[in-house]
mmCIF file of C-alpha atoms and ligand atoms in Angstrom:
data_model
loop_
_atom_site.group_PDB
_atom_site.id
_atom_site.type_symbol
_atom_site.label_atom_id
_atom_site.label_comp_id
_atom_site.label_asym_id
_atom_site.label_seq_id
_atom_site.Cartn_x
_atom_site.Cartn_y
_atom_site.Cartn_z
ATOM 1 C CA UNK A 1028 11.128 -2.312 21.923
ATOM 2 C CA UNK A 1029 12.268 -4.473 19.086
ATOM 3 C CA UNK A 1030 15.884 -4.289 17.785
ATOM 4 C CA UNK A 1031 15.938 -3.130 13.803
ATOM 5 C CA UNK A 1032 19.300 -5.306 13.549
ATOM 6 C CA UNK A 1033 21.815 -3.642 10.777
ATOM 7 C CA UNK A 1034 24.313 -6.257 11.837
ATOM 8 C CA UNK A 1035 22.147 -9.031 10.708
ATOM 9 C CA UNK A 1036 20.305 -7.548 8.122
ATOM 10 C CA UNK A 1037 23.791 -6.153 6.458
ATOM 11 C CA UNK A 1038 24.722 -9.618 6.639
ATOM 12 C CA UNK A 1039 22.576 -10.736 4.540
ATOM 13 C CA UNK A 1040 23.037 -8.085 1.959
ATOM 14 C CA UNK A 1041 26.921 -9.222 1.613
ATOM 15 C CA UNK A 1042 26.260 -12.716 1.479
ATOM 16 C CA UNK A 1043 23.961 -12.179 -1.139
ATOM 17 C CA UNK A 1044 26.218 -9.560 -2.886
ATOM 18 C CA UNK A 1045 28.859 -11.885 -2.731
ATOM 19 C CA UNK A 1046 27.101 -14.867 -4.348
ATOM 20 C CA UNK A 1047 26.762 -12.860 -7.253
ATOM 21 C CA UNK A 1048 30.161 -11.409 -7.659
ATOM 22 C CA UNK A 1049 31.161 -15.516 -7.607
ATOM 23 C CA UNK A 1050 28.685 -16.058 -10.761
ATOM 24 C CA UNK A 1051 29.899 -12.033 -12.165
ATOM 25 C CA UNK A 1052 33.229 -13.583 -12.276
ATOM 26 C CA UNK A 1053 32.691 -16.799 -13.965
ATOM 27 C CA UNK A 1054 30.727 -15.119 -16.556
ATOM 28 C CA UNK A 1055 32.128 -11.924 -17.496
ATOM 29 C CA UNK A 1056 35.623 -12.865 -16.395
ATOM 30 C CA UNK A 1057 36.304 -9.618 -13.233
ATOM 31 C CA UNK A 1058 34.365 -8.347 -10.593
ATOM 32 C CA UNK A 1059 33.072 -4.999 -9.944
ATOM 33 C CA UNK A 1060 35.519 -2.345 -9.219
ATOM 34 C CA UNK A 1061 35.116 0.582 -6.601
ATOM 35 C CA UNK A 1062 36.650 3.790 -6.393
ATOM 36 C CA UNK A 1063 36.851 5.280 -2.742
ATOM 37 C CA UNK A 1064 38.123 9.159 -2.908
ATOM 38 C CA UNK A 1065 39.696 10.505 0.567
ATOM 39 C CA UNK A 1066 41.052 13.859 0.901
ATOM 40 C CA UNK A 1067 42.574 14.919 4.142
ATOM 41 C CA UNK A 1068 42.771 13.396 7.522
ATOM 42 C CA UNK A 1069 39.346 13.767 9.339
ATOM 43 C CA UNK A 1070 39.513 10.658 11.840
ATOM 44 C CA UNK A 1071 36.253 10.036 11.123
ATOM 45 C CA UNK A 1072 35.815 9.572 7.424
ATOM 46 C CA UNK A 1073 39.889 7.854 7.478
ATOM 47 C CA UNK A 1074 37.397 5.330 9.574
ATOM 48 C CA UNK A 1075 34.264 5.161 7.557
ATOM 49 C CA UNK A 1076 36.521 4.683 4.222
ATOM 50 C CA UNK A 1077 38.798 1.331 6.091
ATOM 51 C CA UNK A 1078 35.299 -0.272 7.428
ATOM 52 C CA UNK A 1079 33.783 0.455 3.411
ATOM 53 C CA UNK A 1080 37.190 -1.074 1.930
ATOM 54 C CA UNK A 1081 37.302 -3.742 4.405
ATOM 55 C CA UNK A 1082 33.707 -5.167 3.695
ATOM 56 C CA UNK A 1083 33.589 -4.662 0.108
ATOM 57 C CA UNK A 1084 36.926 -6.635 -0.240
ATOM 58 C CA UNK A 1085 34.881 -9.410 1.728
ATOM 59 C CA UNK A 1086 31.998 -9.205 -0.480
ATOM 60 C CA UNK A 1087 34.708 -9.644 -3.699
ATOM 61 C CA UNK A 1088 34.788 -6.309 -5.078
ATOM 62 C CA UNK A 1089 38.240 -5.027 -6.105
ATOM 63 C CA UNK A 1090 37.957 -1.834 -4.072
ATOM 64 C CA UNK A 1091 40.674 1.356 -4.639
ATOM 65 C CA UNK A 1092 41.564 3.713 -2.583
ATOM 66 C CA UNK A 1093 41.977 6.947 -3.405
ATOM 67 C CA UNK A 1094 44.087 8.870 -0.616
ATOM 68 C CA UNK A 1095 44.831 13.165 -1.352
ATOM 69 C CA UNK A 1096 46.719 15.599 1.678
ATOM 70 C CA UNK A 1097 44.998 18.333 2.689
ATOM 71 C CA UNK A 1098 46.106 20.743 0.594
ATOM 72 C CA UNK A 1099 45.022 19.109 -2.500
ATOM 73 C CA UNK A 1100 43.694 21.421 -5.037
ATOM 74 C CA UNK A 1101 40.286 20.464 -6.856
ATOM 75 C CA UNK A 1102 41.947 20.122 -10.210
ATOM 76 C CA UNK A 1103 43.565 17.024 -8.559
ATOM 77 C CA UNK A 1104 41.224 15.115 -7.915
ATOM 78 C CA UNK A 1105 38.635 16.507 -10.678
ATOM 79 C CA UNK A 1106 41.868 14.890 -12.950
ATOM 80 C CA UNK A 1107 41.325 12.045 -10.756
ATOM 81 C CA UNK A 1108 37.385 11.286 -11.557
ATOM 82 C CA UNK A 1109 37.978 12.067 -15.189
ATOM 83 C CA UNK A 1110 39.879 9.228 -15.443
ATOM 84 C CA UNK A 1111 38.108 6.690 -13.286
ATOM 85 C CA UNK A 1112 35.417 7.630 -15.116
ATOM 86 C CA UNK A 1113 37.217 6.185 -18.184
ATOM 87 C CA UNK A 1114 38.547 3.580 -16.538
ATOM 88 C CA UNK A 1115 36.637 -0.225 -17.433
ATOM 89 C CA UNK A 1116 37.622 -1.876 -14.381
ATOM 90 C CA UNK A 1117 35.722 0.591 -12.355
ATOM 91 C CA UNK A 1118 31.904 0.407 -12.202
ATOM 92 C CA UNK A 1119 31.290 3.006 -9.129
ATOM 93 C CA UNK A 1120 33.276 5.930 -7.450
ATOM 94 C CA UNK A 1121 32.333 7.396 -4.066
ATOM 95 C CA UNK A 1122 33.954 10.539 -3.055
ATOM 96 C CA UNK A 1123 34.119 10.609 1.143
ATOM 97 C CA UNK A 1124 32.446 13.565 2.545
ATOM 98 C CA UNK A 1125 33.046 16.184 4.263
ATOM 99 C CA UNK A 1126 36.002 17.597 1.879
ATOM 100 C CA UNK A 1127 38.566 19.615 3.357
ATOM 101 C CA UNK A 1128 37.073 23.548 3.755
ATOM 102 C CA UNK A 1129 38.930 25.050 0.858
ATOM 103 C CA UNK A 1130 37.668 22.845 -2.046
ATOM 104 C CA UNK A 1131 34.317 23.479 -3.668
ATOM 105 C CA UNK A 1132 32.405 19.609 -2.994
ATOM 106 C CA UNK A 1133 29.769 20.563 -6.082
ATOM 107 C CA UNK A 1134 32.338 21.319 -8.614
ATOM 108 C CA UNK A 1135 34.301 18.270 -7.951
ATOM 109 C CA UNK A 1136 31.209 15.674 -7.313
ATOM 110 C CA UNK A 1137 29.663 16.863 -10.654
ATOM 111 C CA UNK A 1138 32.653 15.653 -12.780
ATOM 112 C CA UNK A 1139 31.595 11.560 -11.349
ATOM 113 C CA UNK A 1140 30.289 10.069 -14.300
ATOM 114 C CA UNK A 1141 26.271 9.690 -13.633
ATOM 115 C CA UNK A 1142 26.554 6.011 -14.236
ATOM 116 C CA UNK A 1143 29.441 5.376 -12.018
ATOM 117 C CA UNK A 1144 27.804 7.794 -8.964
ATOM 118 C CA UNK A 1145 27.541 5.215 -6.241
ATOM 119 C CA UNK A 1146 25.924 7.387 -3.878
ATOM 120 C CA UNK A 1147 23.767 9.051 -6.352
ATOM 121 C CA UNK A 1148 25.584 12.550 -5.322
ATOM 122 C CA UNK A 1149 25.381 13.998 -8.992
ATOM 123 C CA UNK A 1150 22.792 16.562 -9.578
ATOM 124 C CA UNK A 1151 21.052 14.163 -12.667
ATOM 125 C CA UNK A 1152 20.720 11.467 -9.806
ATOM 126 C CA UNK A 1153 19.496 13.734 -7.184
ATOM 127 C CA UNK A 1154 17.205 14.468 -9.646
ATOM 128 C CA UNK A 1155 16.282 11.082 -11.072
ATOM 129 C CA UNK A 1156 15.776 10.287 -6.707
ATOM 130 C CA UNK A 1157 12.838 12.406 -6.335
ATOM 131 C CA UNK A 1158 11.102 11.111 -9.472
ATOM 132 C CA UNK A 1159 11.981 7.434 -8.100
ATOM 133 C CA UNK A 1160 13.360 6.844 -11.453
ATOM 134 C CA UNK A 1161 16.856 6.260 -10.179
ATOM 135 C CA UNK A 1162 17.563 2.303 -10.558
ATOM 136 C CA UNK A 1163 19.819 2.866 -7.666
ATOM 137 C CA UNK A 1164 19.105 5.269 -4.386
ATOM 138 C CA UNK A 1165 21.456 6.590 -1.848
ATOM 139 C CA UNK A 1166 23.250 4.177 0.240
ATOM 140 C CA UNK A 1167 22.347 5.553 4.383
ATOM 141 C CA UNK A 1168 18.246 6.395 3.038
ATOM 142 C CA UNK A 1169 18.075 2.798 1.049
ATOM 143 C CA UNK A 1170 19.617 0.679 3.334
ATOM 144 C CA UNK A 1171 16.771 2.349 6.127
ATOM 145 C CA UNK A 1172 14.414 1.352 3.769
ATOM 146 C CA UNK A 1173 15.901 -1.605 3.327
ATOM 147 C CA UNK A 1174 15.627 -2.448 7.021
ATOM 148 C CA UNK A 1175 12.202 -1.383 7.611
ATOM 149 C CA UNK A 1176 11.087 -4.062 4.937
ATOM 150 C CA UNK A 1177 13.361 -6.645 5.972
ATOM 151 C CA UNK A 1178 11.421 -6.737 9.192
ATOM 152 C CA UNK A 1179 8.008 -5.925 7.295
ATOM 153 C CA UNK A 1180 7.241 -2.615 8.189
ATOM 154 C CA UNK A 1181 4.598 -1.175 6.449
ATOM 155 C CA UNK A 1182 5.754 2.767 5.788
ATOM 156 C CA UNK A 1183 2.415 3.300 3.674
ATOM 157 C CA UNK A 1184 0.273 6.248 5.232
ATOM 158 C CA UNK A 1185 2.883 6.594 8.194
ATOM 159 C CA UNK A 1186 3.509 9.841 9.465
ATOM 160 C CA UNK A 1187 7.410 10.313 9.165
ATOM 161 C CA UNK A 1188 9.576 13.000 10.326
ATOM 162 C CA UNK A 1189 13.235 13.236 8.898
ATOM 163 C CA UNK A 1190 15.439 15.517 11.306
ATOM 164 C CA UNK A 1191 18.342 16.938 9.225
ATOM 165 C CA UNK A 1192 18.487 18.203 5.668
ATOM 166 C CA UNK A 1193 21.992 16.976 3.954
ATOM 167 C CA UNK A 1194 21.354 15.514 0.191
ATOM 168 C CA UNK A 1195 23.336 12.709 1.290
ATOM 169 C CA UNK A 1196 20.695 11.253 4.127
ATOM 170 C CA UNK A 1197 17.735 13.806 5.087
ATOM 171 C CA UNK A 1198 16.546 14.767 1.958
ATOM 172 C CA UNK A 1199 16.909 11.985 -0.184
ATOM 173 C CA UNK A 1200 15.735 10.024 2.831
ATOM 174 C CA UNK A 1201 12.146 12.477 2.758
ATOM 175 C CA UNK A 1202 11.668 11.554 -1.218
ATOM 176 C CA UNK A 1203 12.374 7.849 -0.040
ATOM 177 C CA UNK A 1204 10.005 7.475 2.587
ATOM 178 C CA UNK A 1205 6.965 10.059 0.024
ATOM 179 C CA UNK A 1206 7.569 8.027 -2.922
ATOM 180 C CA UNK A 1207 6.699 5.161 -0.124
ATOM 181 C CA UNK A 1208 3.780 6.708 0.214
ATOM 182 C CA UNK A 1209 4.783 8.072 3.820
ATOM 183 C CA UNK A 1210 3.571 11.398 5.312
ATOM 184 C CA UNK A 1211 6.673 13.370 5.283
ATOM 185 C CA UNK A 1212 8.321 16.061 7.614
ATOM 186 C CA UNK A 1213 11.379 17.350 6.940
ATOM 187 C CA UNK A 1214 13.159 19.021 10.091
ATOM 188 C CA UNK A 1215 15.920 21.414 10.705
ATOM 189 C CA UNK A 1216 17.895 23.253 12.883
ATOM 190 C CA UNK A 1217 15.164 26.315 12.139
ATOM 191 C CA UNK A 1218 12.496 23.869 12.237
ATOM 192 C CA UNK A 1219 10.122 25.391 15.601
ATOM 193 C CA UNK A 1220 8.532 22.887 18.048
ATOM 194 C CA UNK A 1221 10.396 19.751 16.930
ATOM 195 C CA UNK A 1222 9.154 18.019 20.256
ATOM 196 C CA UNK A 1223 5.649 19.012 19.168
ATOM 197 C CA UNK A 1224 6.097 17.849 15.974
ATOM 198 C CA UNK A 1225 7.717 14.882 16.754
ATOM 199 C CA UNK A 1226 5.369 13.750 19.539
ATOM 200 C CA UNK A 1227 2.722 13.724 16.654
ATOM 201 C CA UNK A 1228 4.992 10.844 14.886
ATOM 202 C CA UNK A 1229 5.245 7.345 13.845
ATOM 203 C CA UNK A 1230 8.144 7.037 12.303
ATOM 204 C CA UNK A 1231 11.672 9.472 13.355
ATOM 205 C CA UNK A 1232 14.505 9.495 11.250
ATOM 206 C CA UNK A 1233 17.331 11.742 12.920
ATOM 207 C CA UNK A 1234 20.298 12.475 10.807
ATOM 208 C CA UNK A 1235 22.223 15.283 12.885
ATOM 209 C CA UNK A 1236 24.976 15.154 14.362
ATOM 210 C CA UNK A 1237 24.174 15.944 18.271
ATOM 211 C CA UNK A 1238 23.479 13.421 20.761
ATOM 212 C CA UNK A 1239 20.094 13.630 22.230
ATOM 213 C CA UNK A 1240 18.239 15.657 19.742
ATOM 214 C CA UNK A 1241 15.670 13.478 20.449
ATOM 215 C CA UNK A 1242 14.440 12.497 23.920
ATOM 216 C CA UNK A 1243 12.207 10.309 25.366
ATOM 217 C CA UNK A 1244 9.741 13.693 26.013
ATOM 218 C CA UNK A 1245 9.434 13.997 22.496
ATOM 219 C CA UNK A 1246 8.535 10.778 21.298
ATOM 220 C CA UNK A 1247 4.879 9.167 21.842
ATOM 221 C CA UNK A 1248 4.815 5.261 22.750
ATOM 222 C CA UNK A 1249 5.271 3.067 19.992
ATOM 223 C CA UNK A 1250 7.086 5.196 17.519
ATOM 224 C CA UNK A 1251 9.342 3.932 15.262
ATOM 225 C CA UNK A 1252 13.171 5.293 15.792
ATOM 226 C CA UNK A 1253 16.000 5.283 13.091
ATOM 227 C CA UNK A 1254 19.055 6.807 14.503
ATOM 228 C CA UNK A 1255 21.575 8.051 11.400
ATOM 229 C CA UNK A 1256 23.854 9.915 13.760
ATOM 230 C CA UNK A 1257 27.720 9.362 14.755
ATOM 231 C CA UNK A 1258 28.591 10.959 17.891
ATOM 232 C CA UNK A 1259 31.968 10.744 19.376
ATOM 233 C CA UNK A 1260 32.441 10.755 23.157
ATOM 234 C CA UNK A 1261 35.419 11.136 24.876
ATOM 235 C CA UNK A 1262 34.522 11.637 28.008
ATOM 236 C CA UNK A 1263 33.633 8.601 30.532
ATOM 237 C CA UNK A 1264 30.895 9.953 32.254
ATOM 238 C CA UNK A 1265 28.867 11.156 29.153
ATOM 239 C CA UNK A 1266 29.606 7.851 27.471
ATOM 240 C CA UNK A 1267 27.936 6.235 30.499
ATOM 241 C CA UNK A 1268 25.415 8.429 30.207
ATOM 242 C CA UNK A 1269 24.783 8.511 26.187
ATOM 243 C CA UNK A 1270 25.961 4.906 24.761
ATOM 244 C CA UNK A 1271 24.776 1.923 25.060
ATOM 245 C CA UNK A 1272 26.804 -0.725 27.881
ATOM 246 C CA UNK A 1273 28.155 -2.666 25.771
ATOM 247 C CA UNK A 1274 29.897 0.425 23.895
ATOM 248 C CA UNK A 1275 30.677 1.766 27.243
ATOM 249 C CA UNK A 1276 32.427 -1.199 28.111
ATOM 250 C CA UNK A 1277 34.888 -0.563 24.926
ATOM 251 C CA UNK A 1278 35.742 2.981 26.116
ATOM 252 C CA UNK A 1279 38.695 2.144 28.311
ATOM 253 C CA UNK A 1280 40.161 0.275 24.901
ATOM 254 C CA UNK A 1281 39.151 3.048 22.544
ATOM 255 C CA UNK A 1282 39.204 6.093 24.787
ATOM 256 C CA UNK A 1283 36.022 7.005 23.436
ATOM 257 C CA UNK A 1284 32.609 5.890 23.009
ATOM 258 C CA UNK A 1285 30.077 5.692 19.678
ATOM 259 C CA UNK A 1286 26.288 7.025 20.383
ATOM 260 C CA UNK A 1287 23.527 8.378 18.169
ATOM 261 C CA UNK A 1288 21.161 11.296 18.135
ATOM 262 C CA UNK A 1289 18.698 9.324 20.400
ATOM 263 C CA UNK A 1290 18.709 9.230 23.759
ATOM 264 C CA UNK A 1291 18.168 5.317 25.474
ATOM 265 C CA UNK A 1292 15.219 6.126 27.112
ATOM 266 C CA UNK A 1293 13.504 7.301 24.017
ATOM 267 C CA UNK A 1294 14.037 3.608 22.579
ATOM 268 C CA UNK A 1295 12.507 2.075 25.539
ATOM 269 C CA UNK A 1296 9.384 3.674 24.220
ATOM 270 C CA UNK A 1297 9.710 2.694 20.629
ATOM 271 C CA UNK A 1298 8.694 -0.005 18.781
ATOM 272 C CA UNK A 1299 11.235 -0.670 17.002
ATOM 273 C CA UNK A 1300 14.838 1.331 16.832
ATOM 274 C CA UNK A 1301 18.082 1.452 15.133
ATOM 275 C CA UNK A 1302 21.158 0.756 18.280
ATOM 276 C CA UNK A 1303 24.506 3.011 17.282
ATOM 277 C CA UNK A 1304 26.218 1.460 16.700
ATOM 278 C CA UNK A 1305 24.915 -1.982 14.698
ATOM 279 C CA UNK A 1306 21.932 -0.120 12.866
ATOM 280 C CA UNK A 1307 22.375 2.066 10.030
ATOM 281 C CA UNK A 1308 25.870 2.429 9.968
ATOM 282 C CA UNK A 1309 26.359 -1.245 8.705
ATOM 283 C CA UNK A 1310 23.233 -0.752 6.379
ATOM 284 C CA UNK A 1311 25.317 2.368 4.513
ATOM 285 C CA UNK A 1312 28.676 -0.017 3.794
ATOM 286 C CA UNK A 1313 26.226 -3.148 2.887
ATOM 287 C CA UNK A 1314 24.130 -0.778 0.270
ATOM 288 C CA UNK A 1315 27.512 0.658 -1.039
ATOM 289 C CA UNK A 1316 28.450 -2.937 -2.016
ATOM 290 C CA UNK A 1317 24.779 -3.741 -3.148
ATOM 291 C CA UNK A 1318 24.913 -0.438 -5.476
ATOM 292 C CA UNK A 1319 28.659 -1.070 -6.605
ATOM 293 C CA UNK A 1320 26.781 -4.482 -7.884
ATOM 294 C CA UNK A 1321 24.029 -2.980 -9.471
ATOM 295 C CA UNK A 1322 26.230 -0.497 -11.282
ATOM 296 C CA UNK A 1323 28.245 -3.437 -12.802
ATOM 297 C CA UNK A 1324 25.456 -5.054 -13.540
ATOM 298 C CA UNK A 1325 24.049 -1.895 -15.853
ATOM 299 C CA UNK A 1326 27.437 -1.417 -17.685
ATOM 300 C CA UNK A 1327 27.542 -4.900 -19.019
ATOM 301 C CA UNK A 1328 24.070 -4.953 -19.393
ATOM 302 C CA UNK A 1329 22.427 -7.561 -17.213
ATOM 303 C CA UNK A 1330 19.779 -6.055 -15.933
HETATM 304 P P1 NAD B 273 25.030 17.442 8.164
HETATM 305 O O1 NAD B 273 26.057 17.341 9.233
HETATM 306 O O2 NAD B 273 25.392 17.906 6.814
HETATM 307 O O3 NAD B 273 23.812 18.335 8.664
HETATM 308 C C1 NAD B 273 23.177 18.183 9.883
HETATM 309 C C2 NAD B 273 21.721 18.539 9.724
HETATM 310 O O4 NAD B 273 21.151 18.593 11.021
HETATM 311 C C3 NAD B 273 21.454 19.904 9.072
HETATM 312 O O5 NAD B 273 20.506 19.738 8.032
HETATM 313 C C4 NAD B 273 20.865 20.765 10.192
HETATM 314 O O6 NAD B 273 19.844 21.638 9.760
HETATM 315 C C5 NAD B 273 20.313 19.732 11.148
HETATM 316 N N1 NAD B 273 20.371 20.185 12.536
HETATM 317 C C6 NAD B 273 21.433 20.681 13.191
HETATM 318 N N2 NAD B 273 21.086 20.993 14.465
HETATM 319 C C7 NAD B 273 19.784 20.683 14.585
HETATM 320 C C8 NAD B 273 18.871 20.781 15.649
HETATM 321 N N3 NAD B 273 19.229 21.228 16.846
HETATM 322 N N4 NAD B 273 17.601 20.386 15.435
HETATM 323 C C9 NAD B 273 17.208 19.907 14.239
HETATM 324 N N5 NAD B 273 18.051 19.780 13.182
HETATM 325 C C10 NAD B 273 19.319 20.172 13.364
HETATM 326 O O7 NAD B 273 24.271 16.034 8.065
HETATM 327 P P2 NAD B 273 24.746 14.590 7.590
HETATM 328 O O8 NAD B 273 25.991 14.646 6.780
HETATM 329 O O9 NAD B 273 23.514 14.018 7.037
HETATM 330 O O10 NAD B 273 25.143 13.874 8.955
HETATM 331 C C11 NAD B 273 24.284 13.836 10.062
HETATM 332 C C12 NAD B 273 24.747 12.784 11.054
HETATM 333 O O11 NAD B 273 24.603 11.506 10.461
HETATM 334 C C13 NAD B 273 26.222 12.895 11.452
HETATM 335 O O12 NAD B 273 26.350 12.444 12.783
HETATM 336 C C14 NAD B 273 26.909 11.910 10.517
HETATM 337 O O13 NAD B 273 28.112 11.412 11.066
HETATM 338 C C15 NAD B 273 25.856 10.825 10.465
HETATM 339 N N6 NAD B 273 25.900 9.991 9.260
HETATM 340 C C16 NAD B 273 25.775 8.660 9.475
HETATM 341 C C17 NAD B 273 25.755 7.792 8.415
HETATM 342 C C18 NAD B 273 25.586 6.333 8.682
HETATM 343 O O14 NAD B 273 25.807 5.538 7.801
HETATM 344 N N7 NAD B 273 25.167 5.956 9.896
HETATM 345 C C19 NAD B 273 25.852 8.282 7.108
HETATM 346 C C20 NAD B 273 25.950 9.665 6.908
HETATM 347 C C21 NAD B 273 25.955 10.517 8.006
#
């Protein structure tokens, strides 16, 4: 089993990323700005949003952040994207998902300007994903993609299976892998016989949520494993159990431990595999900054 390594592979994206800020700012005079839209105070995403403003601040983008209660109302921040949308200094706005319950998410993400959508949630781009016309793609789906070539995977003629069906990572993730000329499954909580299906595999992407949704019973020898998913233990003995040792050994710090959707013993069987954390998690913040480029890029036309 070969590590796919998001730490070092991320890497390189930011170095890169940040070379060309350097030469974006001695030739147009600022950098790329990036809007980051939090509403509420889900641990989780208060998280995700520090480790995106962290990096792209290392990278040289002038990130903003965006920060609503609870019980904002979706005119707020709809006001909000109207005016970043106007706003020259900013070149892409991401709003965090999940928002909280009472707000309506497609009502507010359609208001981001097309050309400013980061993470290609507007309905034109979702579109423009599935006829691979999009000059950018989702950040968690193209930084996989990413990955696989950086360590020259061929996904031509694989057969892939994508567990979970969110537009931001499962389904953009199947048109990513088809339009790469991948066989493509894409699973579901009412999908039957996922070990089956998955036993019949080459490739497993598994964006949901639950830790060992897939097992080492399901996968055949050789397969290729990308694990998407987040899971938060708080309990020693499962984090013993589910994470890896060296994110066990941070669970008396933290008082809880970070593992995926696929159990250990599956990866000793793979290929190659994604560790949670240092796989795709790093990929999704590195492909933010590398889209935040590319969107500054388009609106001053050099590209
Ligand atoms: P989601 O939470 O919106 O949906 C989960 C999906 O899983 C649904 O499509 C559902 O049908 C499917 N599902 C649920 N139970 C299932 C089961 N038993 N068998 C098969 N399918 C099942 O999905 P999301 O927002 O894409 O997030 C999925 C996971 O990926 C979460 O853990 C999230 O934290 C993580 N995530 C990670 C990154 C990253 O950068 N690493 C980015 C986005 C999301």
């Amino acid at each position: 089993m070969n590590i796919l390594d998001g730490k070092h592979v991320s890497q390189v994206i930011l170095s890169n990323a940040k070379q060309q800020i350097e030469q974006m700012q001695a030739k147009i005079g600022r950098v790329p700005g990036l809007a980051v839209i939090i509403a509420g105070n889900n641990p989780a995403s208060a998280s995700y949003v520090k480790s995106k403003a962290k990096k792209s601040a290392q990278a040289g983008i002038h990130s903003t952040l965006i920060e609503f209660d609870a019980a904002v109302s979706e005119e707020q921040i709809i006001d909000k994207i109207i005016d970043l949308n106007q706003d020259a200094s900013v070149d892409g706005i991401l709003v965090q998902l999940p928002l909280p319950g009472h707000l309506n998410q497609w009502k507010i993400l359609d208001h981001i300007h097309p050309k400013k959508d980061v993470d290609c949630f507007h309905p034109l781009n979702q579109g423009r994903i599935l006829l691979d016309r999009s000059s950018i793609f989702p950040c968690t789906p193209a930084g996989i993609i990413k990955l696989l070539d950086y360590y020259n995977i061929e996904i031509k003629g694989l057969n892939a299976a994508v567990i979970g069906r969110s537009f931001i990572v499962g389904k953009p993730m199947a048109a990513l892998l088809t339009n790469r000329h991948a066989t493509v499954t894409l699973c579901h909580s009412r999908t039957r016989n996922l070990p089956e299906l998955l036993r019949r595999m080459d490739l497993i992407v598994s964006a949901v949520g639950i830790p060992d949704t897939v097992t080492a019973d399901m996968v055949t020898e050789n397969v290729i494993l990308i694990d998407v998913g987040i899971n938060h233990i708080a309990n020693y003995e499962d984090a013993v159990r589910l994470c890896d040792q060296e994110e066990t050994a941070k669970f008396s710090r933290k008082g809880y431990a970070i593992t995926g959707d696929i159990s250990k013993q599956a990866f000793k069987k793979s290929s190659w595999f994604t560790p949670v954390p240092g796989g795709v998690g790093l990929m999704t913040v590195a492909l933010l900054i590398e889209n935040t480029v590319a969107l500054f890029n388009q609106h001053h036309s050099l590209v």
